[in-house]
Every structure is written in structure tokens, then in C-alpha cells.
């Protein structure tokens, strides 16, 4: 198998335990990511002069944020600004921001028309010339004016850039961020817990904005997707000027969101459907099912599992997830049984005798040590309780999806705990390597009363990544943020470490924790990295 040659190190071996009947797992390397080498490009810089226009309200209590940005890296030599018809005007000292960070400069105020030269002007000198303005970045100039009516801004900028460089003048108004989540008791309050984790992330990000002197905050517009259709939510929030979304956390509604309006940006913590892997403005802080499924197949094959018996619920998410597991497992020489599926009003627990019989047949043919059950159920506790009564089910390994990683309900019930311990029940979950992980994990657990999972950390991080992208670009424009979000995610390390995204907005090359139940408790037995 192609990856065996790359396995350099056994990262971790599970110590023998009393309850577990399975041999210790060997932990392979993670799946390699495909990279395209960067080619060195010889660039010719040209000197450009562009004139741009914007409008400004004459309300002296309102700060108008002029934002300059370019489609390529440039060297900015000067900005000349003229605003006619003003009575008074002011630019506060040290209020101009480059890529969201404060630049030191003198203040500027006066009466009458505004005639101002920046960068190396007499009134405002930004300290160095030229100013390097990178492609995803921004230069924001906040100005207050008093006027009898709306006034026009005329800005002329001189810069050096490549032949395709274009610079633009926009304004920045944070507005509201949509937060569509399924609230209530569905799936053990999954949506409510993810929303709470998101809100804690927003609160922490807003605290950061206050600490660095920003005058805006991220404001969530929360809507319940169990009571309202996504299309109605999007139409309503569009009237409020919302073009940015945190959520939904589930794949079906996220897909519907993108199909209803493609002129938005959304970051989802937990939607892993592989069908969402498209070149659009949807980003995910969780690995896709394709990556997780292939990694789980990789782990099983590396531990000499020859045959898998899938048991699953017939729905879109489980069918797609299982397809990725089976495809990767068979591609590298494994055998996938046709499996046993729960359909209609059936419960998987009712199929326990049939599952037990199939395990016995496969164990007799291939040996119990070469057989594993891969389960994707609803009501997994009921299912595991039923299967714990069957002896053959307790002699083979069991594997589950990331959705069940560190699920404490499994080890709080005696029967499901017994099955999980006897079979070394194993799941994968995104590895958290950020410096703030433990602090944030503790606070999430305190506020939700739940063990902090990757999904909760990813919901928390989604708020930070979107907020930092808004701050860096000084923008809410979906097209601009679709370029800035991957740039920020790869440079920000909060709880989960840096996040590298591909052109589809999916995480790539991420390390995965391997969690197994041993001696009645969840244990991290290694890292696939």
C-alpha cells in the first residue's frame, strides 16, 4: 500500500488494559496533502496613478472609514484626498490602520474643504515611503466631517505595481453577521451547544477589538433553522445588510444557504459533507468527510484490518461519509462487506441478531483480529447497549466517526461502556495544537456543561477567523473576504493551531487525534501527523 513506505515512526502504543481484549493500535502517519510548488516569477513594476470616488455623510458624529485595497501587491507612494463642501473635518491621531494594525501619525483637523496628502504629506506622514500594501491587505483612513449634505470624496493615489494591479476605494461598515443554528433538543442540543461556543468566540474577539482600540464589534443576528427555512432567514438578513455568516453547523442547511445566495461568505464549524467541497465562498473549520473517511480507512488498514462490516443509518450524511470510508479502504486492498443498514422505522438495535451473525461469519472466514465494525448510527447508545449482549460483537474492533469522538454518554452507560472497552472503540478528531486550547476548552466546558469537543473549538475559532479577516481587510465584501479568510486562517493559531485551506475552503494536511475507549474511559492513543 502506497503509504507504508512513508511510515517512519510508531507514534504511540496503547498499554495493555484489563477490560480491553484488543491488541494495541499502531498509529500511522496522516495522509499526505497534495501541494503545487511555487514558481519564481520575475515581475515588472509599473508606476500607476488612479483617481477614485466615494461619498460621505455629513453627520459629524459618524466616522466614515475610507478603505484602499489592491488586486496585487503594490508600493504606495502617495494619496491625495479632496472633499468639497465640508464645514469641519477631523482625522484622529494614530487612527489610520494598515491591515487592521495602527499606524503612528499626527492628527488632522480643520474647517472648510479637505485637501490632504498622505504617506509623506506635511499634514499626515505615515513614517515610510513607499508603504507596502499586500494583495489581501488594506489601508483604512477614518474621517469625521460636518456638512450640510452628503459630500463626495475624490482620491488620487500613486503606486508601483504589476501590469494587472488595480486599486480600489471602498468604505467599511461592519453591520451584522448571520448566525443560523438549529436550536433546541435536536441531536443532544448539538446546535445550541455550537451556537454557545460561537458566541463565546465572538465575545472574546470583541474583547480583543476593544483592547486594540477598534471602534466596532461583531454583532450576531441569531436565527433558529428549526423554526425558519434557510431561504427565509437569508432573505430577512439580506434586508439588514448581512453578507457574512457563522454557520449553519450542519451540511444540509449549509448547502441550502450557498444555493440560495452565492453572494455571501459562510464559515461552518461542523459541516463535513464532501459534496460541499466546491470553489465557492463557503469555508469549513472541520476536515471534510473525504479526508476523515480516508484517514480512518488508513488507520484500519495499518492495523491489519482486512474486512470491515458497515452498520449505518440510511441518510444523506451517513451514506456519503460511509462511501468515502469504503472507497479508500477498498482502493488500498481492503474488503468491505455490503453491511447492514437501518431503513425506515427500524432501529439498528433491532438488527442486532443479524449483525451478530454477520460478524461471526466474517470472523470465521478472515479471523476476528482482521475484522472491524464501522458504525454510523443515530441513537448510538441504544445500539451499543443492544450489541453489548452479543459475544461475537465483543471480539472484533469497532470504529466510529468523528461525531462520536470523546462522547461521554458512551462511557456513562455501563453496557455501551463495556462494548466500547472490549472492542477498543476508536474515532478520529482534529488535533488541537494552539496555545490557547486548554484555556478555551475549560471555559467552553464551564459555559455548556459538556466536554469540549473539536466541533466546539472549531465553532469558537470560526468567530475569530471571520472577525480577523474583517479586521485585516476592513471589509465585509464577500469576494474580498473569500481571499482573506484562508490567508488569516493559515497565520492565526488559537486553539486548533494554524488552518491551511485549499481552493474549496476545506482544511488540508491537518493532524488527527486517535481516541479509543480503554478501561472504561476515553484515551488519546496517538496522533496521525
Coordinates of C-alpha atoms in Angstrom, one line a residue:
X1 CA 0.0 0.0 0.0
X2 CA 1.3 3.4 -1.1
X3 CA 1.6 5.0 2.3
X4 CA 3.5 2.2 4.1
X5 CA 6.8 3.4 2.7
X6 CA 6.2 6.8 4.4
X7 CA 5.6 5.4 7.9
X8 CA 8.7 6.5 9.7
X9 CA 7.7 6.3 13.3
X10 CA 5.3 4.5 15.6
X11 CA 3.9 7.4 17.5
X12 CA 2.1 5.7 20.3
X13 CA 1.2 2.2 21.5
X14 CA -1.8 1.6 23.8
X15 CA -0.6 -0.1 27.1
X16 CA -2.4 -3.4 27.9
X17 CA -5.6 -2.9 30.0
X18 CA -7.7 -5.3 31.9
X19 CA -11.0 -4.8 30.1
X20 CA -9.8 -4.4 26.5
X21 CA -9.4 -7.6 24.5
X22 CA -7.9 -5.9 21.5
X23 CA -4.2 -5.6 20.7
X24 CA -2.7 -2.1 20.9
X25 CA -3.3 0.2 17.9
X26 CA -0.4 1.2 15.7
X27 CA -0.7 4.9 14.7
X28 CA 0.3 5.6 11.0
X29 CA 1.3 8.9 9.5
X30 CA -1.5 11.2 8.3
X31 CA -2.5 11.2 4.7
X32 CA -0.1 13.3 2.6
X33 CA -1.6 16.5 1.2
X34 CA -1.1 17.4 -2.5
X35 CA 1.0 20.6 -3.0
X36 CA 1.9 22.5 -6.0
X37 CA 5.4 24.0 -5.9
X38 CA 5.6 27.8 -6.2
X39 CA 7.4 29.1 -9.2
X40 CA 9.6 32.2 -9.0
X41 CA 8.0 35.0 -11.1
X42 CA 10.1 37.9 -12.4
X43 CA 7.8 40.9 -12.1
X44 CA 8.0 44.2 -13.8
X45 CA 6.7 47.1 -11.7
X46 CA 4.9 50.0 -13.4
X47 CA 4.0 53.4 -12.0
X48 CA 0.3 54.0 -11.8
X49 CA -2.0 56.9 -10.9
X50 CA -5.6 56.2 -10.3
X51 CA -8.5 58.6 -9.3
X52 CA -11.3 57.1 -7.2
X53 CA -14.6 58.4 -5.9
X54 CA -16.7 57.8 -2.8
X55 CA -19.5 59.6 -0.9
X56 CA -19.6 60.6 2.8
X57 CA -22.5 61.6 5.1
X58 CA -22.2 65.0 6.7
X59 CA -23.0 63.8 10.2
X60 CA -20.1 64.8 12.4
X61 CA -20.9 62.0 14.9
X62 CA -20.3 59.4 12.2
X63 CA -16.9 58.1 11.3
X64 CA -16.5 57.4 7.6
X65 CA -13.9 54.7 7.0
X66 CA -12.2 55.0 3.6
X67 CA -10.6 51.7 2.7
X68 CA -7.9 51.4 -0.1
X69 CA -7.1 47.9 -1.3
X70 CA -5.5 46.5 -4.4
X71 CA -5.7 43.3 -6.5
X72 CA -1.9 42.8 -6.3
X73 CA 1.0 43.7 -4.0
X74 CA 1.9 47.4 -4.6
X75 CA 4.2 50.1 -3.3
X76 CA 2.1 53.1 -2.4
X77 CA 3.8 56.5 -2.8
X78 CA 1.0 59.0 -2.2
X79 CA -2.7 59.5 -1.6
X80 CA -4.2 62.9 -2.3
X81 CA -7.7 63.4 -0.9
X82 CA -10.2 66.2 -1.8
X83 CA -13.6 66.7 -0.2
X84 CA -15.5 69.8 -1.0
X85 CA -18.5 71.3 0.8
X86 CA -17.4 70.4 4.3
X87 CA -17.7 72.7 7.3
X88 CA -15.4 70.8 9.7
X89 CA -13.3 67.7 9.4
X90 CA -11.0 65.6 11.6
X91 CA -8.7 62.5 11.4
X92 CA -7.8 61.4 14.9
X93 CA -4.1 60.9 15.8
X94 CA -3.0 57.2 15.2
X95 CA -6.3 56.2 13.8
X96 CA -5.2 55.1 10.3
X97 CA -4.8 51.3 10.1
X98 CA -2.8 49.1 7.7
X99 CA -4.1 45.6 7.6
X100 CA -6.1 46.3 10.8
X101 CA -3.0 47.5 12.7
X102 CA -2.5 51.0 14.0
X103 CA -0.1 53.3 12.2
X104 CA 1.5 56.2 14.1
X105 CA 0.8 59.6 12.7
X106 CA -0.3 63.1 13.7
X107 CA -3.9 64.1 13.8
X108 CA -5.5 66.3 11.2
X109 CA -8.4 68.7 11.6
X110 CA -9.7 72.0 10.2
X111 CA -12.6 73.9 8.6
X112 CA -13.8 74.1 5.0
X113 CA -12.8 71.8 2.2
X114 CA -10.4 69.0 2.7
X115 CA -7.1 69.0 0.7
X116 CA -4.9 66.3 2.2
X117 CA -1.8 64.4 1.0
X118 CA -0.9 61.2 2.9
X119 CA 2.1 58.9 3.1
X120 CA 4.7 61.7 3.1
X121 CA 2.4 64.7 3.3
X122 CA 3.0 67.7 5.6
X123 CA -0.2 67.0 7.5
X124 CA 0.0 63.2 7.8
X125 CA 3.2 61.4 7.4
X126 CA 2.9 57.6 7.7
X127 CA 6.5 57.1 8.5
X128 CA 7.9 55.4 5.5
X129 CA 7.7 55.7 1.7
X130 CA 6.6 53.8 -0.1
X131 CA 4.0 52.0 2.0
X132 CA 3.9 48.3 1.1
X133 CA 0.3 47.2 0.6
X134 CA -0.1 43.5 0.1
X135 CA -2.8 42.0 -2.0
X136 CA -5.2 40.8 0.7
X137 CA -4.5 43.8 2.9
X138 CA -6.0 47.3 3.4
X139 CA -5.3 50.9 4.3
X140 CA -8.1 52.4 6.2
X141 CA -8.5 56.1 6.9
X142 CA -11.3 57.1 9.3
X143 CA -12.6 60.6 8.8
X144 CA -15.3 62.7 10.5
X145 CA -16.9 65.6 8.6
X146 CA -19.6 68.1 9.2
X147 CA -21.5 69.2 6.1
X148 CA -25.0 70.3 5.2
X149 CA -25.5 67.3 2.9
X150 CA -23.7 64.2 1.6
X151 CA -20.3 65.1 0.1
X152 CA -18.1 63.4 -2.5
X153 CA -14.6 62.2 -1.9
X154 CA -12.1 62.4 -4.7
X155 CA -8.9 60.4 -4.0
X156 CA -5.9 60.2 -6.3
X157 CA -3.3 57.5 -5.5
X158 CA 0.2 56.9 -7.0
X159 CA 1.7 53.5 -6.7
X160 CA 4.0 51.0 -8.3
X161 CA 2.6 47.6 -9.2
X162 CA 2.5 44.8 -11.8
X163 CA 0.7 45.2 -15.1
X164 CA -2.6 43.7 -13.7
X165 CA -2.6 45.7 -10.5
X166 CA -5.8 47.7 -9.8
X167 CA -6.5 49.7 -6.6
X168 CA -10.0 50.5 -5.3
X169 CA -11.7 52.7 -2.7
X170 CA -14.4 51.3 -0.5
X171 CA -16.0 52.1 2.8
X172 CA -16.2 49.8 5.9
X173 CA -19.4 49.3 7.9
X174 CA -19.3 46.0 9.9
X175 CA -23.1 45.5 10.0
X176 CA -24.4 42.2 11.4
X177 CA -23.2 38.6 10.9
X178 CA -25.9 36.0 10.4
X179 CA -25.9 33.0 12.8
X180 CA -28.4 30.4 11.6
X181 CA -28.3 27.4 14.0
X182 CA -30.8 24.6 14.8
X183 CA -31.8 25.3 18.4
X184 CA -33.5 23.0 21.0
X185 CA -33.1 19.4 21.9
X186 CA -32.2 18.0 18.4
X187 CA -29.2 15.7 18.4
X188 CA -28.5 16.2 22.1
X189 CA -28.7 20.0 21.8
X190 CA -25.9 20.0 19.2
X191 CA -27.0 23.2 17.5
X192 CA -27.4 25.1 20.8
X193 CA -24.0 24.0 22.0
X194 CA -22.3 25.0 18.8
X195 CA -24.1 28.4 19.0
X196 CA -22.9 28.9 22.6
X197 CA -19.3 28.1 21.5
X198 CA -19.6 30.5 18.7
X199 CA -20.9 33.3 21.0
X200 CA -18.0 32.8 23.4
X201 CA -15.7 33.2 20.4
X202 CA -17.4 36.3 19.4
X203 CA -17.3 37.7 22.9
X204 CA -13.5 37.0 23.1
X205 CA -12.9 38.6 19.7
X206 CA -14.9 41.7 20.6
X207 CA -12.8 42.0 23.7
X208 CA -9.7 41.9 21.5
X209 CA -11.1 44.7 19.3
X210 CA -11.7 46.8 22.4
X211 CA -8.2 46.1 23.7
X212 CA -6.6 47.4 20.4
X213 CA -8.8 50.4 20.2
X214 CA -11.1 49.4 17.4
X215 CA -14.5 51.2 17.5
X216 CA -16.6 48.3 16.1
X217 CA -17.8 45.0 17.4
X218 CA -19.0 41.8 15.7
X219 CA -22.8 41.6 16.1
X220 CA -24.6 38.3 15.6
X221 CA -28.1 38.0 14.2
X222 CA -29.2 34.6 15.5
X223 CA -31.9 32.7 13.8
X224 CA -33.4 29.2 14.5
X225 CA -33.2 26.9 11.5
X226 CA -35.7 24.5 13.1
X227 CA -38.4 27.2 13.0
X228 CA -37.4 29.1 9.8
X229 CA -36.3 28.0 6.4
X230 CA -32.8 29.0 5.4
X231 CA -34.1 30.8 2.4
X232 CA -36.4 33.0 4.6
X233 CA -33.5 33.6 7.0
X234 CA -31.2 34.7 4.2
X235 CA -33.8 37.0 2.7
X236 CA -34.5 38.6 6.1
X237 CA -30.9 39.1 7.0
X238 CA -30.2 40.5 3.5
X239 CA -32.5 43.3 4.3
X240 CA -30.3 44.0 7.3
X241 CA -27.3 44.1 5.1
X242 CA -25.8 40.8 6.2
X243 CA -23.5 39.1 3.7
X244 CA -21.4 37.2 6.3
X245 CA -22.4 34.1 8.2
X246 CA -21.2 31.9 11.0
X247 CA -22.9 28.6 10.4
X248 CA -25.1 26.7 9.8
X249 CA -23.2 23.8 11.6
X250 CA -24.9 21.1 9.5
X251 CA -24.2 20.2 5.9
X252 CA -27.7 20.1 4.5
X253 CA -28.6 23.7 5.6
X254 CA -25.1 25.0 4.7
X255 CA -25.6 23.6 1.2
X256 CA -29.0 25.2 1.0
X257 CA -27.6 28.5 2.2
X258 CA -25.0 28.5 -0.6
X259 CA -27.5 27.6 -3.2
X260 CA -30.0 30.3 -2.2
X261 CA -27.5 33.1 -2.3
X262 CA -24.0 32.8 -3.7
X263 CA -23.0 36.4 -2.9
X264 CA -22.2 35.6 0.8
X265 CA -19.4 34.2 2.9
X266 CA -20.1 31.5 5.4
X267 CA -17.7 29.7 7.9
X268 CA -19.1 26.5 9.3
X269 CA -17.6 24.7 12.3
X270 CA -19.0 21.3 11.7
X271 CA -20.5 20.7 8.2
X272 CA -18.3 17.9 6.8
X273 CA -20.3 16.7 3.7
X274 CA -17.8 16.1 0.9
X275 CA -20.4 17.4 -1.6
X276 CA -19.7 20.9 -0.1
X277 CA -16.1 20.7 -1.5
X278 CA -16.7 23.3 -4.2
X279 CA -14.9 26.5 -5.2
X280 CA -17.3 28.9 -3.6
X281 CA -17.4 31.3 -0.6
X282 CA -18.1 28.6 2.0
X283 CA -15.3 27.7 4.4
X284 CA -15.1 25.0 7.0
X285 CA -13.0 24.7 10.2
X286 CA -13.6 21.0 10.3
X287 CA -12.0 18.4 8.0
X288 CA -14.2 17.1 5.2
X289 CA -15.7 13.6 5.3
X290 CA -13.5 12.6 2.4
X291 CA -10.3 13.4 4.5
X292 CA -11.7 11.9 7.7
X293 CA -13.0 8.8 5.9
X294 CA -9.8 8.1 4.1
X295 CA -7.8 8.7 7.3
X296 CA -10.0 6.2 9.2
X297 CA -9.5 3.6 6.4
X298 CA -5.8 4.3 6.5
X299 CA -5.7 3.7 10.3
X300 CA -7.7 0.4 10.0
X301 CA -5.5 -1.0 7.2
X302 CA -2.4 0.0 9.1
X303 CA -3.6 -2.2 11.9
X304 CA -4.1 -5.3 9.7
X305 CA -7.9 -4.9 9.4
X306 CA -8.7 -6.8 6.2
X307 CA -12.5 -6.6 6.3
X308 CA -15.0 -4.0 7.5
X309 CA -18.6 -4.5 8.3
X310 CA -20.5 -1.2 8.0
X311 CA -23.7 -0.7 10.1
X312 CA -25.3 2.6 9.4
X313 CA -28.5 4.7 9.1
X314 CA -29.7 5.4 5.6
X315 CA -29.5 9.1 5.3
X316 CA -27.5 11.6 3.1
X317 CA -24.8 12.3 5.6
X318 CA -24.1 8.7 6.7
X319 CA -24.3 7.4 3.2
X320 CA -21.8 9.9 1.9
X321 CA -19.4 9.5 4.8
X322 CA -19.5 5.7 4.5
X323 CA -18.9 5.9 0.8
X324 CA -15.6 7.7 1.5
X325 CA -14.5 5.2 4.1
X326 CA -15.4 2.2 1.9
X327 CA -13.8 3.8 -1.2
X328 CA -10.5 4.4 0.5
X329 CA -10.5 1.1 2.2
X330 CA -11.1 -0.9 -1.0
X331 CA -8.8 1.2 -3.1
X332 CA -5.8 0.0 -1.0
X333 CA -6.7 -3.6 -0.8
X334 CA -9.3 -3.9 2.0
X335 CA -12.6 -5.7 1.7
X336 CA -15.9 -4.0 2.6
X337 CA -18.9 -6.2 3.4
X338 CA -22.2 -5.0 2.0
X339 CA -23.1 -4.1 5.6
X340 CA -26.4 -3.8 7.4
X341 CA -28.4 -0.6 7.1
X342 CA -31.2 0.8 9.2
X343 CA -34.1 1.9 7.0
X344 CA -37.5 3.5 7.6
X345 CA -38.8 3.0 11.1
X346 CA -36.2 0.3 12.0
X347 CA -33.7 0.7 14.8
X348 CA -30.2 -0.6 14.5
X349 CA -30.6 -2.4 17.8
X350 CA -33.4 -4.4 16.3
X351 CA -30.9 -5.7 13.7
X352 CA -28.5 -6.9 16.4
X353 CA -29.0 -10.6 15.8
X354 CA -28.4 -10.1 12.1
X355 CA -25.3 -8.0 12.8
X356 CA -24.0 -10.7 15.3
X357 CA -24.5 -13.4 12.7
X358 CA -22.6 -11.4 10.0
X359 CA -19.7 -10.7 12.5
X360 CA -19.5 -14.5 13.2
X361 CA -19.4 -15.4 9.5
X362 CA -16.7 -12.8 8.7
X363 CA -14.6 -13.8 11.8
X364 CA -14.7 -17.4 10.8
X365 CA -13.6 -16.6 7.3
X366 CA -10.9 -14.0 8.0
X367 CA -10.2 -14.3 11.7
X368 CA -11.6 -11.9 14.4
X369 CA -8.4 -9.9 14.5
X370 CA -8.9 -9.0 10.8
X371 CA -12.5 -7.8 11.1
X372 CA -13.8 -4.5 12.3
X373 CA -17.3 -2.9 12.6
X374 CA -17.7 0.6 11.3
X375 CA -20.8 2.2 12.8
X376 CA -22.6 5.3 11.8
X377 CA -25.9 5.2 13.8
X378 CA -28.4 7.5 15.2
X379 CA -29.2 6.8 18.9
X380 CA -25.8 5.2 19.2
X381 CA -26.2 4.4 23.0
X382 CA -29.3 2.3 22.4
X383 CA -27.5 0.5 19.6
X384 CA -24.4 -0.2 21.6
X385 CA -26.4 -1.3 24.6
X386 CA -28.1 -3.9 22.4
X387 CA -24.9 -5.1 20.8
X388 CA -23.1 -5.4 24.1
X389 CA -25.2 -8.6 24.8
X390 CA -23.8 -10.5 21.8
X391 CA -20.4 -12.3 22.4
X392 CA -19.1 -12.2 18.8
X393 CA -19.6 -8.4 18.7
X394 CA -17.3 -8.1 21.7
X395 CA -14.4 -9.9 19.9
X396 CA -13.7 -7.6 17.0
X397 CA -12.6 -4.0 16.8
X398 CA -15.2 -1.2 16.4
X399 CA -14.6 2.2 14.8
X400 CA -16.8 5.3 14.6
X401 CA -16.9 8.7 13.1
X402 CA -15.5 12.0 14.5
X403 CA -19.1 12.8 15.6
X404 CA -18.7 10.3 18.4
X405 CA -15.2 11.2 19.4
X406 CA -14.9 11.6 23.2
X407 CA -18.7 11.2 23.5
X408 CA -19.0 10.8 27.3
X409 CA -22.5 9.3 27.0
X410 CA -20.8 6.2 25.7
X411 CA -18.8 5.7 28.9
X412 CA -21.5 6.8 31.3
X413 CA -23.7 3.9 30.4
X414 CA -22.5 0.5 31.7
X415 CA -23.5 -1.6 28.7
X416 CA -22.2 0.8 26.0
X417 CA -19.0 1.3 28.1
X418 CA -18.5 -2.4 28.2
X419 CA -18.8 -2.9 24.5
X420 CA -16.6 0.2 23.8
X421 CA -13.9 -1.1 26.1
X422 CA -13.9 -4.7 24.9
X423 CA -13.7 -3.6 21.3
X424 CA -11.3 -0.7 21.7
X425 CA -13.9 1.6 20.1
X426 CA -11.9 4.2 18.2
X427 CA -12.6 7.5 16.5
X428 CA -10.6 10.3 14.9
X429 CA -10.7 14.0 15.7
X430 CA -8.9 17.1 14.5
X431 CA -5.8 17.6 16.7
X432 CA -5.7 20.8 18.7
X433 CA -2.3 22.4 18.9
X434 CA -3.0 26.1 19.6
X435 CA -1.5 27.8 22.5
X436 CA -5.0 28.9 23.8
X437 CA -6.6 25.4 23.6
X438 CA -6.7 24.4 27.2
X439 CA -7.9 27.7 28.5
X440 CA -10.6 27.9 25.9
X441 CA -11.6 24.3 26.4
X442 CA -12.1 24.8 30.1
X443 CA -14.3 27.9 29.5
X444 CA -16.4 26.1 26.9
X445 CA -17.0 23.2 29.3
X446 CA -17.9 25.7 32.1
X447 CA -20.5 27.5 29.9
X448 CA -22.0 24.5 28.2
X449 CA -21.7 21.7 30.8
X450 CA -20.3 19.5 28.1
X451 CA -16.9 18.0 27.3
X452 CA -15.3 20.4 24.8
X453 CA -15.1 18.6 21.5
X454 CA -13.3 19.6 18.3
X455 CA -16.7 20.9 17.0
X456 CA -17.0 23.3 19.9
X457 CA -13.4 24.5 19.5
X458 CA -14.0 24.9 15.7
X459 CA -17.1 26.9 16.4
X460 CA -15.1 29.2 18.7
X461 CA -12.3 29.5 16.1
X462 CA -14.8 30.3 13.3
X463 CA -15.7 33.5 15.0
X464 CA -12.1 34.5 15.4
X465 CA -11.2 33.7 11.8
X466 CA -14.1 35.6 10.3
X467 CA -13.5 38.6 12.7
X468 CA -9.8 38.8 12.0
X469 CA -10.5 38.6 8.2
X470 CA -12.9 41.5 8.6
X471 CA -10.4 43.5 10.6
X472 CA -7.5 42.7 8.2
X473 CA -9.4 43.6 5.1
X474 CA -11.5 46.3 6.8
X475 CA -14.3 44.9 4.7
X476 CA -17.5 42.8 4.7
X477 CA -17.4 42.3 0.9
X478 CA -17.8 38.5 0.2
X479 CA -15.4 38.5 -2.7
X480 CA -12.6 40.2 -0.7
X481 CA -13.1 38.1 2.4
X482 CA -13.1 34.9 0.3
X483 CA -9.4 35.7 -0.4
X484 CA -8.6 37.0 3.1
X485 CA -10.1 34.1 5.2
X486 CA -7.5 31.4 4.0
X487 CA -4.7 34.0 4.4
X488 CA -5.7 34.7 8.0
X489 CA -6.5 31.1 8.9
X490 CA -3.0 30.0 8.0
X491 CA -1.4 32.7 10.2
X492 CA -3.7 32.5 13.2
X493 CA -3.1 30.0 16.0
X494 CA -5.7 30.0 18.7
X495 CA -6.9 26.6 20.0
X496 CA -6.6 24.3 17.0
X497 CA -3.4 25.7 15.5
X498 CA -3.0 27.1 12.0
X499 CA -5.5 26.0 9.5
X500 CA -4.4 25.6 5.9
X501 CA -7.3 25.7 3.4
X502 CA -7.5 24.5 -0.2
X503 CA -9.2 26.3 -3.0
X504 CA -12.6 24.8 -1.9
X505 CA -12.2 26.3 1.6
X506 CA -11.6 22.9 3.1
X507 CA -8.9 22.1 5.7
X508 CA -5.9 20.1 4.2
X509 CA -3.0 18.3 5.8
X510 CA -4.3 18.5 9.3
X511 CA -3.1 16.2 12.1
X512 CA -5.7 13.9 13.7
X513 CA -6.0 12.7 17.2
X514 CA -6.8 9.0 17.6
X515 CA -9.2 8.4 20.5
X516 CA -10.1 5.0 21.9
X517 CA -12.1 3.7 24.9
X518 CA -9.9 1.7 27.2
X519 CA -10.6 0.5 30.7
X520 CA -13.9 2.4 30.6
X521 CA -12.5 5.8 29.7
X522 CA -11.6 7.8 26.6
X523 CA -7.8 7.8 25.9
X524 CA -5.9 9.7 23.3
X525 CA -3.7 6.9 22.0
X526 CA -1.8 8.8 19.3
X527 CA -1.7 11.4 16.6
X528 CA -1.7 10.9 12.8
X529 CA 0.5 13.7 11.6

